[in-house]
CSV table of C-alpha atoms and ligand atoms in Angstrom, one decimal:
chain,number,residue,atom,x,y,z
Q,697,MET,CA,-104.4,-13.8,-238.3
Q,698,THR,CA,-106.0,-15.8,-235.6
Q,699,PHE,CA,-106.1,-13.1,-233.0
Q,700,GLU,CA,-106.7,-9.5,-233.8
Q,701,PRO,CA,-106.5,-7.0,-231.0
Q,702,TRP,CA,-109.4,-4.6,-231.0
Q,703,THR,CA,-106.9,-1.8,-230.9
Q,704,ILE,CA,-106.1,-2.8,-234.5
Q,705,LYS,CA,-109.6,-3.8,-235.6
Q,706,TYR,CA,-111.2,-0.6,-234.4
Q,707,ARG,CA,-108.5,2.0,-234.9
Q,708,PRO,CA,-110.0,5.1,-236.4
Q,709,LYS,CA,-109.7,5.2,-240.2
Q,710,THR,CA,-110.5,8.9,-240.5
Q,711,SER,CA,-110.1,11.8,-238.2
Q,712,ARG,CA,-113.8,12.0,-237.8
Q,713,GLU,CA,-113.9,8.5,-236.3
Q,714,VAL,CA,-111.6,9.6,-233.5
Q,715,ALA,CA,-113.7,9.8,-230.3
Q,716,GLY,CA,-113.7,12.9,-228.2
Q,717,ASN,CA,-111.4,16.0,-228.4
Q,718,LYS,CA,-113.5,17.4,-231.2
Q,719,THR,CA,-112.1,20.9,-230.9
Q,720,ALA,CA,-108.5,19.7,-230.9
Q,721,VAL,CA,-109.1,17.4,-233.9
Q,722,GLU,CA,-110.8,20.3,-235.7
Q,723,LYS,CA,-107.8,22.5,-235.0
Q,724,LEU,CA,-105.4,19.9,-236.4
Q,725,ARG,CA,-107.5,19.5,-239.5
Q,726,GLY,CA,-107.7,23.3,-240.0
Q,727,TRP,CA,-103.9,23.6,-239.6
Q,728,ILE,CA,-103.3,20.8,-242.1
Q,729,ASP,CA,-105.7,22.2,-244.6
Q,730,SER,CA,-104.0,25.6,-244.3
Q,731,TRP,CA,-101.0,24.0,-246.0
Q,732,VAL,CA,-102.6,24.3,-249.4
Q,733,GLU,CA,-101.5,27.9,-249.4
Q,734,GLY,CA,-97.9,27.0,-248.5
Q,735,PRO,CA,-96.2,26.5,-245.2
Q,736,PRO,CA,-98.1,28.3,-242.3
Q,737,SER,CA,-96.2,30.2,-239.7
Q,738,LYS,CA,-96.0,27.1,-237.5
Q,739,ARG,CA,-94.8,24.2,-239.6
Q,740,ALA,CA,-95.2,21.6,-236.8
Q,741,VAL,CA,-97.7,20.7,-234.2
Q,742,LEU,CA,-96.8,19.4,-230.8
Q,743,LEU,CA,-99.7,17.0,-230.1
Q,744,TYR,CA,-99.6,16.1,-226.5
Q,745,GLY,CA,-101.7,14.1,-224.0
Q,746,PRO,CA,-101.8,10.9,-222.0
Q,747,ALA,CA,-101.2,7.5,-223.4
Q,748,GLY,CA,-104.0,5.8,-225.4
Q,749,VAL,CA,-106.1,8.8,-226.3
Q,750,GLY,CA,-105.4,8.7,-230.0
Q,751,LYS,CA,-102.3,10.8,-230.7
Q,752,THR,CA,-100.8,8.2,-233.1
Q,753,SER,CA,-104.1,7.1,-234.6
Q,754,VAL,CA,-105.3,10.6,-235.4
Q,755,SER,CA,-102.0,11.4,-237.2
Q,756,GLU,CA,-102.3,8.2,-239.2
Q,757,ALA,CA,-105.9,8.9,-240.0
Q,758,LEU,CA,-105.1,12.5,-241.1
Q,759,ALA,CA,-102.5,11.2,-243.6
Q,760,SER,CA,-104.5,8.3,-244.9
Q,761,GLU,CA,-107.8,10.2,-245.4
Q,762,ARG,CA,-105.8,12.6,-247.7
Q,763,GLY,CA,-104.0,9.8,-249.5
Q,764,TRP,CA,-100.7,11.0,-248.2
Q,765,ASP,CA,-97.6,9.1,-247.2
Q,766,LEU,CA,-96.8,8.9,-243.5
Q,767,VAL,CA,-93.1,9.4,-242.9
Q,768,GLU,CA,-92.4,8.5,-239.3
Q,769,ILE,CA,-89.8,8.0,-236.7
Q,770,ASN,CA,-90.2,6.9,-233.1
Q,771,ALA,CA,-87.8,8.1,-230.5
Q,772,SER,CA,-87.3,4.7,-229.1
Q,773,ASP,CA,-85.6,3.7,-232.4
Q,774,LYS,CA,-82.0,3.3,-231.6
Q,775,ARG,CA,-80.9,4.6,-235.0
Q,776,SER,CA,-82.7,7.9,-234.6
Q,777,GLY,CA,-79.8,10.0,-235.7
Q,778,GLU,CA,-79.5,8.2,-239.0
Q,779,ILE,CA,-83.3,8.3,-239.5
Q,780,LEU,CA,-83.6,11.9,-238.6
Q,781,SER,CA,-81.2,12.9,-241.4
Q,782,LYS,CA,-83.2,10.8,-243.8
Q,783,ILE,CA,-86.4,12.5,-242.6
Q,784,ALA,CA,-84.7,15.9,-243.0
Q,785,GLY,CA,-84.3,15.1,-246.7
Q,786,LEU,CA,-87.8,13.9,-247.1
Q,787,ALA,CA,-89.2,16.9,-245.3
Q,788,SER,CA,-87.3,19.6,-247.1
Q,789,SER,CA,-87.7,18.3,-250.7
Q,790,GLN,CA,-90.0,20.6,-252.7
Q,791,ALA,CA,-93.4,19.1,-253.5
Q,792,THR,CA,-94.3,19.0,-257.2
Q,793,LEU,CA,-97.7,19.2,-258.8
Q,794,PHE,CA,-97.8,15.4,-259.1
Q,795,SER,CA,-96.0,14.3,-256.0
Q,796,LYS,CA,-97.9,12.6,-253.3
Q,797,GLY,CA,-98.5,14.5,-250.1
Q,798,ARG,CA,-96.7,13.7,-246.9
Q,799,LEU,CA,-97.2,13.9,-243.2
Q,800,ILE,CA,-94.1,13.8,-241.1
Q,801,LEU,CA,-94.7,12.1,-237.7
Q,802,LEU,CA,-92.1,12.3,-234.9
Q,803,ASP,CA,-93.9,10.0,-232.5
Q,804,GLU,CA,-93.1,10.2,-228.8
Q,805,VAL,CA,-90.4,12.9,-229.0
Q,806,ASP,CA,-90.3,13.1,-225.2
Q,807,GLY,CA,-88.8,9.6,-225.3
Q,808,ILE,CA,-85.6,10.8,-227.0
Q,809,ASN,CA,-82.6,9.9,-224.9
Q,810,LEU,CA,-80.8,13.2,-224.9
Q,811,ARG,CA,-77.6,11.8,-223.4
Q,812,GLU,CA,-77.2,9.4,-226.3
Q,813,ASP,CA,-78.8,11.6,-228.8
Q,814,GLN,CA,-77.0,14.9,-228.4
Q,815,GLY,CA,-78.0,17.1,-231.2
Q,816,ALA,CA,-81.3,15.5,-231.8
Q,817,ILE,CA,-83.3,18.5,-230.7
Q,818,THR,CA,-81.2,20.8,-232.8
Q,819,THR,CA,-81.7,18.5,-235.8
Q,820,ILE,CA,-85.5,18.4,-235.2
Q,821,LEU,CA,-85.6,22.2,-234.9
Q,822,ALA,CA,-83.8,22.5,-238.2
Q,823,ILE,CA,-86.2,20.0,-239.8
Q,824,ILE,CA,-89.2,22.0,-238.5
Q,825,LYS,CA,-87.8,25.2,-239.9
Q,826,ASN,CA,-87.3,23.8,-243.4
Q,827,THR,CA,-90.0,21.3,-243.8
Q,828,GLN,CA,-92.2,21.6,-246.9
Q,829,TYR,CA,-94.8,19.2,-245.4
Q,830,PRO,CA,-96.8,19.3,-242.2
Q,831,MET,CA,-95.1,17.8,-239.2
Q,832,ILE,CA,-96.7,16.3,-236.1
Q,833,LEU,CA,-94.6,15.7,-233.0
Q,834,THR,CA,-96.3,13.7,-230.2
Q,835,ALA,CA,-95.5,13.6,-226.5
Q,836,ASN,CA,-97.1,12.5,-223.2
Q,837,ASP,CA,-95.6,15.2,-221.1
Q,838,PRO,CA,-95.4,18.6,-222.9
Q,839,TRP,CA,-93.7,20.2,-219.9
Q,840,ASP,CA,-90.6,18.1,-220.0
Q,841,PRO,CA,-87.7,20.6,-219.9
Q,842,LYS,CA,-85.6,18.8,-222.4
Q,843,THR,CA,-88.2,19.2,-225.2
Q,844,ARG,CA,-88.9,22.8,-224.3
Q,845,PRO,CA,-87.2,24.2,-227.4
Q,846,LEU,CA,-89.5,22.0,-229.5
Q,847,ARG,CA,-92.6,23.2,-227.7
Q,848,GLU,CA,-91.7,26.8,-228.6
Q,849,ALA,CA,-91.3,26.0,-232.3
Q,850,CYS,CA,-94.7,24.2,-232.5
Q,851,LEU,CA,-98.4,24.9,-232.6
Q,852,GLN,CA,-99.6,23.1,-229.5
Q,853,VAL,CA,-102.6,20.9,-229.6
Q,854,GLU,CA,-103.7,18.9,-226.5
Q,855,LEU,CA,-105.6,15.6,-226.5
Q,856,LYS,CA,-107.3,15.1,-223.2
Q,857,ARG,CA,-108.3,11.9,-221.5
Q,858,ILE,CA,-111.4,10.4,-223.0
Q,859,GLY,CA,-114.3,10.7,-220.5
Q,860,ILE,CA,-117.5,8.8,-220.2
Q,861,ARG,CA,-119.4,11.1,-222.5
Q,862,ASP,CA,-117.2,10.2,-225.5
Q,863,GLY,CA,-115.9,6.9,-224.3
Q,864,LEU,CA,-119.2,5.2,-223.6
Q,865,PRO,CA,-120.7,5.5,-227.1
Q,866,LEU,CA,-117.4,4.3,-228.6
Q,867,LEU,CA,-117.3,1.2,-226.4
Q,868,LYS,CA,-121.0,0.4,-226.9
Q,869,THR,CA,-120.6,0.5,-230.6
Q,870,ILE,CA,-117.6,-1.8,-230.5
Q,871,LEU,CA,-119.2,-4.3,-228.1
Q,872,ALA,CA,-122.4,-4.3,-230.2
Q,873,LYS,CA,-120.3,-5.2,-233.3
Q,874,GLU,CA,-118.7,-8.0,-231.3
Q,875,GLU,CA,-122.1,-9.2,-230.0
Q,876,ILE,CA,-121.1,-8.9,-226.4
Q,877,ARG,CA,-123.7,-8.1,-223.8
Q,878,THR,CA,-122.7,-5.5,-221.3
Q,879,SER,CA,-124.1,-2.8,-219.1
Q,880,ASP,CA,-123.4,1.0,-219.0
Q,881,ASP,CA,-122.3,0.6,-215.4
Q,882,ALA,CA,-119.6,-1.9,-216.3
Q,883,LEU,CA,-118.4,0.3,-219.1
Q,884,LYS,CA,-118.4,3.5,-217.0
Q,885,TYR,CA,-116.5,1.7,-214.4
Q,886,ILE,CA,-113.8,0.6,-216.8
Q,887,ILE,CA,-113.4,4.0,-218.4
Q,888,ASP,CA,-112.9,5.4,-215.0
Q,889,LYS,CA,-110.5,2.6,-213.9
Q,890,ASP,CA,-108.3,2.9,-217.0
Q,891,ARG,CA,-108.5,6.7,-216.8
Q,892,GLY,CA,-109.7,7.3,-220.3
Q,893,ASP,CA,-106.8,5.3,-221.8
Q,894,ILE,CA,-108.7,3.8,-224.8
Q,895,ARG,CA,-105.9,1.4,-225.6
Q,896,SER,CA,-105.9,-0.1,-222.2
Q,897,ILE,CA,-109.7,-0.2,-222.0
Q,898,LEU,CA,-110.0,-2.0,-225.3
Q,899,ASN,CA,-107.3,-4.5,-224.3
Q,900,ASP,CA,-109.0,-5.1,-220.9
Q,901,ILE,CA,-112.5,-5.5,-222.3
Q,902,GLN,CA,-111.4,-7.8,-225.0
Q,903,VAL,CA,-109.7,-10.1,-222.6
Q,904,LEU,CA,-112.5,-9.9,-220.0
Q,905,SER,CA,-115.2,-10.7,-222.4
Q,906,SER,CA,-113.4,-13.4,-224.4
Q,907,LYS,CA,-114.8,-16.3,-222.4
Q,908,ALA,CA,-118.4,-15.7,-221.9
Q,909,LYS,CA,-119.2,-13.0,-224.6
Q,910,THR,CA,-120.5,-10.8,-221.8
Q,911,LEU,CA,-118.9,-8.0,-219.9
Q,912,THR,CA,-120.5,-7.6,-216.5
Q,913,MET,CA,-119.7,-5.5,-213.4
Q,914,ASP,CA,-118.3,-8.7,-211.9
Q,915,ASP,CA,-115.8,-9.0,-214.8
Q,916,VAL,CA,-114.6,-5.5,-214.7
Q,917,SER,CA,-114.3,-5.4,-210.9
Q,918,LEU,CA,-111.5,-7.9,-211.3
Q,919,LEU,CA,-109.5,-4.9,-212.4
Q,920,SER,CA,-109.7,-3.1,-209.2
Q,921,GLY,CA,-107.0,-4.8,-207.2
Q,922,ARG,CA,-104.3,-4.5,-209.7
Q,923,ASP,CA,-100.9,-3.3,-209.0
Q,924,ARG,CA,-99.4,-0.3,-210.7
Q,925,THR,CA,-95.7,-0.8,-209.9
Q,926,GLU,CA,-94.8,-3.9,-211.9
Q,927,SER,CA,-91.6,-5.7,-212.1
Q,928,ILE,CA,-90.9,-8.0,-215.0
Q,929,PHE,CA,-92.2,-10.9,-212.9
Q,930,GLU,CA,-95.3,-9.0,-212.2
Q,931,VAL,CA,-95.7,-8.2,-215.9
Q,932,LEU,CA,-95.4,-11.9,-216.7
Q,933,ARG,CA,-97.7,-13.0,-213.9
Q,934,VAL,CA,-100.3,-10.6,-215.1
Q,935,ILE,CA,-100.0,-11.7,-218.7
Q,936,PHE,CA,-100.2,-15.4,-217.8
Q,937,ASN,CA,-102.3,-15.5,-214.8
Q,938,SER,CA,-104.9,-12.8,-214.6
Q,939,ARG,CA,-107.5,-11.8,-217.0
Q,940,THR,CA,-106.3,-8.3,-217.7
Q,941,VAL,CA,-103.4,-7.0,-219.7
Q,942,ALA,CA,-103.6,-3.3,-219.3
Q,943,ALA,CA,-101.3,-3.4,-216.3
Q,944,ALA,CA,-98.8,-5.2,-218.4
Q,945,ARG,CA,-99.1,-2.6,-221.2
Q,946,ARG,CA,-98.6,0.2,-218.7
Q,947,ALA,CA,-95.7,-1.6,-217.1
Q,948,LEU,CA,-94.0,-1.5,-220.4
Q,949,SER,CA,-93.9,2.3,-220.4
Q,950,ILE,CA,-92.9,2.7,-216.8
Q,951,SER,CA,-90.4,-0.1,-216.5
Q,952,ASP,CA,-87.1,0.1,-218.3
Q,953,VAL,CA,-87.7,-3.4,-219.7
Q,954,ASP,CA,-86.9,-3.3,-223.4
Q,955,GLN,CA,-89.8,-4.5,-225.4
Q,956,GLU,CA,-87.8,-7.0,-227.3
Q,957,MET,CA,-86.5,-8.4,-224.1
Q,958,LEU,CA,-90.0,-8.7,-222.8
Q,959,PHE,CA,-90.9,-10.5,-225.9
Q,960,GLN,CA,-88.2,-13.0,-225.2
Q,961,TRP,CA,-89.4,-13.4,-221.6
Q,962,ILE,CA,-93.0,-14.0,-222.7
Q,963,PHE,CA,-91.9,-16.3,-225.5
Q,964,GLU,CA,-89.6,-18.3,-223.3
Q,965,ASN,CA,-92.2,-18.8,-220.6
Q,966,THR,CA,-95.3,-19.4,-222.8
Q,967,PRO,CA,-94.8,-23.2,-223.3
Q,968,TYR,CA,-94.5,-23.6,-219.5
Q,969,GLN,CA,-97.3,-21.3,-218.5
Q,970,ILE,CA,-99.8,-22.5,-221.1
Q,971,PRO,CA,-99.8,-26.3,-221.0
Q,972,ASN,CA,-103.0,-26.8,-223.0
Q,973,PRO,CA,-101.8,-27.5,-226.6
Q,974,HIS,CA,-104.6,-25.6,-228.3
Q,975,GLU,CA,-104.2,-22.6,-226.2
Q,976,LEU,CA,-100.4,-22.8,-226.6
Q,977,GLU,CA,-100.9,-22.9,-230.4
Q,978,GLN,CA,-103.0,-19.8,-230.3
Q,979,ALA,CA,-100.6,-18.0,-228.0
Q,980,VAL,CA,-97.6,-18.9,-230.2
Q,981,SER,CA,-99.5,-17.7,-233.2
Q,982,ALA,CA,-100.1,-14.3,-231.5
Q,983,LEU,CA,-96.4,-14.1,-230.7
Q,984,ALA,CA,-95.5,-15.0,-234.2
Q,985,ASP,CA,-97.7,-12.1,-235.4
Q,986,ALA,CA,-96.1,-9.8,-232.9
Q,987,ASP,CA,-92.8,-10.9,-234.1
Q,988,MET,CA,-93.8,-10.2,-237.7
Q,989,TYR,CA,-94.8,-6.7,-236.7
Q,990,PHE,CA,-91.5,-6.1,-235.0
Q,991,ALA,CA,-89.7,-7.2,-238.1
Q,992,ARG,CA,-91.8,-4.9,-240.3
Q,993,ILE,CA,-91.2,-2.0,-237.9
Q,994,LYS,CA,-87.5,-2.5,-238.1
Q,995,LYS,CA,-87.5,-2.8,-241.9
Q,996,THR,CA,-89.9,-0.1,-242.9
Q,997,GLN,CA,-89.8,2.2,-239.8
Q,998,SER,CA,-93.6,1.8,-239.4
Q,999,TRP,CA,-93.5,2.8,-235.8
Q,1000,HIS,CA,-97.2,3.2,-235.5
Q,1001,LEU,CA,-97.3,-0.6,-235.6
Q,1002,LEU,CA,-95.4,-0.9,-232.4
Q,1003,SER,CA,-98.4,-0.7,-230.1
Q,1004,TYR,CA,-100.1,-3.5,-232.1
Q,1005,ALA,CA,-97.0,-5.7,-231.6
Q,1006,LEU,CA,-97.2,-5.0,-227.9
Q,1007,ASP,CA,-100.9,-5.7,-227.8
Q,1008,LEU,CA,-100.4,-9.0,-229.6
Q,1009,MET,CA,-97.7,-10.2,-227.2
Q,1010,THR,CA,-99.7,-9.2,-224.1
Q,1011,ALA,CA,-103.4,-9.4,-224.9
Q,1012,GLY,CA,-102.9,-12.1,-227.5
Q,1013,VAL,CA,-101.2,-14.4,-225.0
Q,1014,ALA,CA,-103.6,-13.5,-222.1
Q,1015,ILE,CA,-106.6,-14.4,-224.3
Q,1016,ALA,CA,-105.1,-17.6,-225.5
Q,1017,LYS,CA,-104.7,-18.8,-222.0
Q,1018,GLN,CA,-108.2,-20.0,-220.9
Q,1019,SER,CA,-107.4,-22.8,-218.4
Q,1020,PRO,CA,-105.4,-22.1,-215.3
Q,1021,THR,CA,-101.9,-23.6,-214.7
Q,1022,SER,CA,-102.0,-26.3,-212.1
Q,1023,GLY,CA,-99.8,-25.4,-209.3
Q,1024,TRP,CA,-97.0,-22.9,-209.3
Q,1025,VAL,CA,-94.8,-22.8,-212.3
Q,1026,PRO,CA,-91.7,-20.6,-211.9
Q,1027,MET,CA,-90.9,-18.0,-214.5
Q,1028,ARG,CA,-87.7,-18.6,-216.4
Q,1029,PHE,CA,-85.0,-16.2,-217.3
Q,1030,PRO,CA,-84.3,-15.8,-221.0
Q,1031,GLN,CA,-80.7,-15.0,-220.0
Q,1032,ARG,CA,-80.2,-18.6,-219.3
Q,1033,ILE,CA,-80.1,-19.2,-223.0
Q,1034,SER,CA,-77.8,-16.4,-223.8
Q,1035,SER,CA,-75.4,-17.3,-221.0
Q,1036,MET,CA,-75.1,-20.7,-222.6
Q,1037,SER,CA,-73.3,-19.3,-225.5
Q,1038,ARG,CA,-70.3,-18.5,-223.4
Q,1039,THR,CA,-68.0,-20.9,-225.2
Q,1040,ARG,CA,-67.2,-20.7,-228.8
Q,1041,GLY,CA,-67.9,-24.4,-229.1
Q,1042,SER,CA,-71.5,-24.1,-227.9
Q,1043,ARG,CA,-72.1,-21.0,-230.0
Q,1044,ASP,CA,-71.1,-23.0,-233.1
Q,1045,LEU,CA,-73.3,-25.9,-232.0
Q,1046,ARG,CA,-76.3,-23.6,-231.6
Q,1047,LYS,CA,-75.6,-22.0,-235.0
Q,1048,ARG,CA,-75.6,-25.4,-236.6
Q,1049,ILE,CA,-78.9,-26.4,-235.1
Q,1050,ALA,CA,-80.4,-23.0,-236.0
Q,1051,GLY,CA,-79.1,-23.5,-239.5
Q,1052,ALA,CA,-80.9,-26.9,-239.7
Q,1053,ILE,CA,-84.1,-25.3,-238.5
Q,1054,GLY,CA,-83.6,-22.5,-241.0
Q,1055,GLU,CA,-83.3,-25.0,-243.8
Q,1056,LYS,CA,-86.7,-26.5,-242.9
Q,1057,THR,CA,-88.5,-23.4,-242.0
Q,1058,HIS,CA,-86.9,-20.6,-244.0
Q,1059,VAL,CA,-86.0,-18.4,-241.2
Q,1060,SER,CA,-82.7,-16.8,-240.3
Q,1061,VAL,CA,-80.3,-18.3,-237.8
Q,1062,ARG,CA,-81.1,-15.6,-235.3
Q,1063,ARG,CA,-84.9,-16.1,-235.6
Q,1064,ALA,CA,-84.6,-19.8,-235.5
Q,1065,GLN,CA,-83.0,-19.5,-232.1
Q,1066,GLN,CA,-85.6,-17.0,-230.9
Q,1067,LEU,CA,-88.6,-18.8,-232.2
Q,1068,TYR,CA,-87.9,-22.5,-232.2
Q,1069,PHE,CA,-85.4,-23.2,-229.5
Q,1070,PRO,CA,-87.8,-22.5,-226.7
Q,1071,LEU,CA,-90.4,-24.9,-228.2
Q,1072,ILE,CA,-87.8,-27.6,-228.9
Q,1073,ARG,CA,-86.6,-27.2,-225.3
Q,1074,PHE,CA,-90.1,-27.6,-224.1
Q,1075,GLU,CA,-90.6,-30.8,-226.1
Q,1076,HIS,CA,-87.3,-32.1,-224.9
Q,1077,GLU,CA,-88.4,-31.7,-221.3
Q,1078,HIS,CA,-92.0,-32.8,-221.7
Q,1079,SER,CA,-92.4,-35.2,-224.5
Q,1080,PRO,CA,-89.3,-37.2,-225.4
Q,1081,GLU,CA,-91.3,-38.8,-228.2
Q,1082,ARG,CA,-92.1,-35.5,-229.9
Q,1083,PHE,CA,-88.6,-34.3,-229.3
Q,1084,GLU,CA,-87.2,-37.4,-231.1
Q,1085,GLN,CA,-89.5,-36.6,-234.1
Q,1086,ILE,CA,-88.4,-33.1,-234.3
Q,1087,ALA,CA,-84.7,-34.0,-234.0
Q,1088,SER,CA,-84.9,-36.5,-236.8
Q,1089,TRP,CA,-86.9,-34.1,-238.9
Q,1090,LEU,CA,-84.1,-31.6,-238.5
Q,1091,LYS,CA,-81.5,-34.3,-238.9
Q,1092,ALA,CA,-79.8,-32.8,-235.9
Q,1093,LYS,CA,-80.3,-35.4,-233.2
Q,1094,ASP,CA,-76.6,-35.4,-232.1
Q,1095,ASP,CA,-76.3,-31.7,-232.0
Q,1096,LEU,CA,-79.5,-31.3,-230.1
Q,1097,ASP,CA,-78.6,-33.9,-227.5
Q,1098,GLU,CA,-75.3,-32.3,-227.0
Q,1099,MET,CA,-76.9,-28.8,-226.6
Q,1100,PHE,CA,-79.3,-30.0,-224.0
Q,1101,SER,CA,-76.7,-32.0,-222.1
Q,1102,GLU,CA,-74.6,-28.8,-221.9
Q,1103,GLU,CA,-77.6,-26.8,-220.8
Q,1104,PHE,CA,-78.5,-29.0,-217.9
Q,1105,SER,CA,-75.0,-29.8,-216.7
S,1826,LIG,N1,-109.9,8.9,-229.4
S,1826,LIG,C1,-110.0,7.6,-229.8
S,1826,LIG,N2,-111.0,7.2,-230.6
S,1826,LIG,C2,-111.1,5.9,-231.0
S,1826,LIG,N3,-110.2,5.0,-230.7
S,1826,LIG,C3,-109.1,5.4,-230.0
S,1826,LIG,C4,-109.0,6.7,-229.5
S,1826,LIG,N4,-107.8,6.8,-228.8
S,1826,LIG,C5,-107.3,5.5,-228.8
S,1826,LIG,N5,-108.0,4.7,-229.6
S,1826,LIG,C6,-107.8,3.3,-229.7
S,1826,LIG,O1,-106.6,2.9,-229.0
S,1826,LIG,C7,-105.5,2.5,-229.9
S,1826,LIG,C8,-104.3,3.2,-229.4
S,1826,LIG,O2,-104.4,4.6,-229.6
S,1826,LIG,P1,-103.1,5.5,-230.0
S,1826,LIG,O3,-103.5,6.4,-231.1
S,1826,LIG,O4,-101.9,4.6,-230.3
S,1826,LIG,O5,-102.9,6.3,-228.7
S,1826,LIG,P2,-101.7,7.3,-228.3
S,1826,LIG,O6,-100.8,7.5,-229.5
S,1826,LIG,O7,-102.3,8.5,-227.8
S,1826,LIG,O8,-101.0,6.5,-227.2
S,1826,LIG,C9,-106.0,2.9,-231.3
S,1826,LIG,O9,-105.5,2.0,-232.2
S,1826,LIG,C10,-107.5,2.9,-231.2
S,1826,LIG,O10,-108.0,1.5,-231.3
S,1827,LIG,MG1,-98.8,6.8,-229.7
């Protein structure tokens, strides 16, 4: 991997490495350890607190330090009904002397869409009642009325924002490992600015320090003017044009832009916004890694990877772009592509081209369209010579010419 977000590199491996909230983490550990004597009176914990303070990481760490399997579901998964019933089975099956331990994690339960997921709360309550393994439910807002029945069924543990006392030593250790010179003032400023959201802080300082290997007050004060109400264009503008990505990450959670849609937007615009070929290569490779995470999440339900995929597609692209775009480059709508497949003929045409790409690169038709069409389109517009090379390599010159002539007509 060419680019590794610090949120991945420095995620806590054990619950002791989790910064701050010592009492809460202790309480979690005590509750988990009490399971050796059989299920305690509360079989589930509602672990709540603001974004980026370690809810998912501490759950992961608790499972891995005990050598347990982490069985997880994230509320944003569209197939939550199906997965919940699978989890019900895994939770209620009796442990044997030799079976591996399990921790059941229902991440971001307050994200459940109750209109679409009627019955989800009832199902979760039933799972809590019958589970033979400890269960952790996480939420940002514990007072959300729709999750109230869950709250009552759980032991409640709160993770608070990370303050300067706990945040500063954590950041200093990380920056020392990265050999980046900084000052306490700059770090305190950023902890304050990002309101103790460690994920945003790590993303911000990684981007801000990537050029000069220093992190000064001047660097972090760039964050002060940023906007908090972001539209998709604002998200893209931030990713491509400023040196901070935390706003983009936050925009993901407050806007209703679907993350895969945002991925399309970013991917689509990357070749235009990052004209330098070396930087483009780095950005595309971060996007390819993000895409690989998305695929793995879908396949194995490893939802804790989601935040890393999002970091890759935001921070990864922001860091890759070092030189400014000359002049104003408009953002493009990815819909433009999907609207092209209006007619059956052009759908077949695109499938044929994607098939040709798939043969050469061993990707599916759908992924060929996602990953390669934007790049080929870019070459078509910018470098007729490279376009010709690609077309002949794919043996799809006629099809490609036809597709682009349709597209621009
Ligand atoms: N308390 C913490 N101590 C150390 N690192 C943290 C802490 N909280 C968050 N992080 C960092 O931020 C990343 C995201 O944290 P995460 O557990 O996903 O937060 P949450 O689930 O509360 O939104 C982690 O991978 C880790 O790198
Ligand atoms: Mg989380």
